[in-house]
């Protein structure tokens, strides 16, 4: 019986040979069973048991040899361990993620913390609390996506809604940076899309002034586009800031001399900003006689375009890996 364990096979074919030799209908164990008739009656019981036991042991051992041989065959003869490995494609960060991280990083170093709000918002946070009049054109269907069935529920059209989300739950000092996706009902083209990304900044404390705003934005521009970068603020209008301004940076290509990128102007517009309108502070539960603040908002696609000269906005959402792989080295 122990000799069953001495059976060996190195290939599945050899294991099959053993099965035929011992376990098939004409095999050695079947032959023993055929001889059973000639066993004297008093030994039949013991011999029967022994032959059965032998059959079971042999079956088990041969099945085991078959399984081992099959594994050995696939791991040794079919796999060439000397072949070079398949190249592993390492993923890349999306260019908008790279730029967003860079913006958030710069403001984190200036003491801003991250805040986020929902993309599906209500009218209050997107418009009313931000001092938009009831008949302000931005509320129009042409700009805003409404969630059907709920005329009050919309897809946020700017990240300024996160300002309201933060102020309603926190008293000053507030210093937050809020990146996120926004939606506008626009026809998709190289220059416009129905969704894009913004970063909002908000700083509210005692004695915050326009001078503070200008200094922080200059630092940001120089960190983002290089230490030679200059900024220029032009008066503008937003419902939620007073005074309001738009900021330009000196052209990232020609440095201000004028080229095709800046259309000969030497300047590129990159963000909107201003002092938070006291009406906005009050609407969000902050005492405007004690506190003042500044806010700014910029488009991430716009900054990415200036950094990487992406000509067509649609590239950012098509997920063409040939485009995405261009940013492998960037971060
Ligand atoms: N919410 C504005 C927009 O979507 C951008 C903006 C301008 C944000 C001025 C601000 C700001 O916080 O102060 O066009």
Short mmCIF file of N, CA and C in Angstrom, two decimals, residues 7 10-11 16 27 64 89 96-97 126-127 131 140 146 152 192 206 272 313 318:
data_model
loop_
_atom_site.label_atom_id
_atom_site.label_comp_id
_atom_site.label_asym_id
_atom_site.label_seq_id
_atom_site.Cartn_x
_atom_site.Cartn_y
_atom_site.Cartn_z
N UNK A 7 4.57 6.37 -6.44
CA UNK A 7 4.24 6.64 -7.84
C UNK A 7 4.62 8.10 -8.15
N UNK A 10 5.90 13.44 -13.98
CA UNK A 10 6.33 14.82 -14.14
C UNK A 10 5.47 15.56 -15.16
N UNK A 11 4.75 14.81 -15.99
CA UNK A 11 3.87 15.50 -16.96
C UNK A 11 2.46 14.92 -16.83
N UNK A 16 -1.45 10.26 -16.64
CA UNK A 16 -2.52 9.53 -17.33
C UNK A 16 -2.11 8.06 -17.55
N UNK A 27 -7.11 -2.32 -15.86
CA UNK A 27 -5.92 -2.04 -15.07
C UNK A 27 -5.66 -3.07 -13.97
N UNK A 64 -3.74 13.58 -7.50
CA UNK A 64 -2.81 14.58 -6.99
C UNK A 64 -1.66 14.80 -7.99
N UNK A 89 1.61 51.18 -18.00
CA UNK A 89 1.20 52.56 -18.29
C UNK A 89 0.89 53.25 -16.97
N UNK A 96 -6.46 69.85 -15.35
CA UNK A 96 -7.24 70.74 -14.47
C UNK A 96 -6.97 70.42 -13.00
N UNK A 97 -6.74 69.15 -12.71
CA UNK A 97 -6.40 68.77 -11.33
C UNK A 97 -5.03 69.32 -10.96
N UNK A 126 -26.77 80.39 -4.36
CA UNK A 126 -26.12 80.80 -5.61
C UNK A 126 -26.37 82.28 -5.91
N UNK A 127 -27.63 82.72 -5.67
CA UNK A 127 -27.98 84.07 -6.11
C UNK A 127 -28.43 85.02 -4.98
N UNK A 131 -26.58 88.61 -3.21
CA UNK A 131 -27.01 89.97 -3.55
C UNK A 131 -27.42 90.15 -5.02
N UNK A 140 -31.51 83.80 -15.37
CA UNK A 140 -32.28 83.42 -16.54
C UNK A 140 -32.01 81.98 -16.97
N UNK A 146 -31.84 74.48 -14.42
CA UNK A 146 -32.77 74.21 -13.32
C UNK A 146 -32.99 72.72 -13.22
N UNK A 152 -36.54 76.00 -7.55
CA UNK A 152 -35.60 76.60 -6.61
C UNK A 152 -34.25 75.87 -6.60
N UNK A 192 -16.38 77.85 -25.07
CA UNK A 192 -17.39 77.80 -23.99
C UNK A 192 -17.82 76.36 -23.78
N UNK A 206 -11.68 91.46 10.88
CA UNK A 206 -11.73 92.89 11.18
C UNK A 206 -10.69 93.61 10.32
N UNK A 272 -11.93 87.73 -11.29
CA UNK A 272 -12.76 88.80 -10.77
C UNK A 272 -12.57 88.86 -9.26
N UNK A 313 -11.30 74.32 -25.45
CA UNK A 313 -11.81 73.95 -24.12
C UNK A 313 -12.31 72.51 -24.04
N UNK A 318 -12.81 65.63 -22.98
CA UNK A 318 -12.96 64.51 -23.91
C UNK A 318 -12.21 63.27 -23.46
#
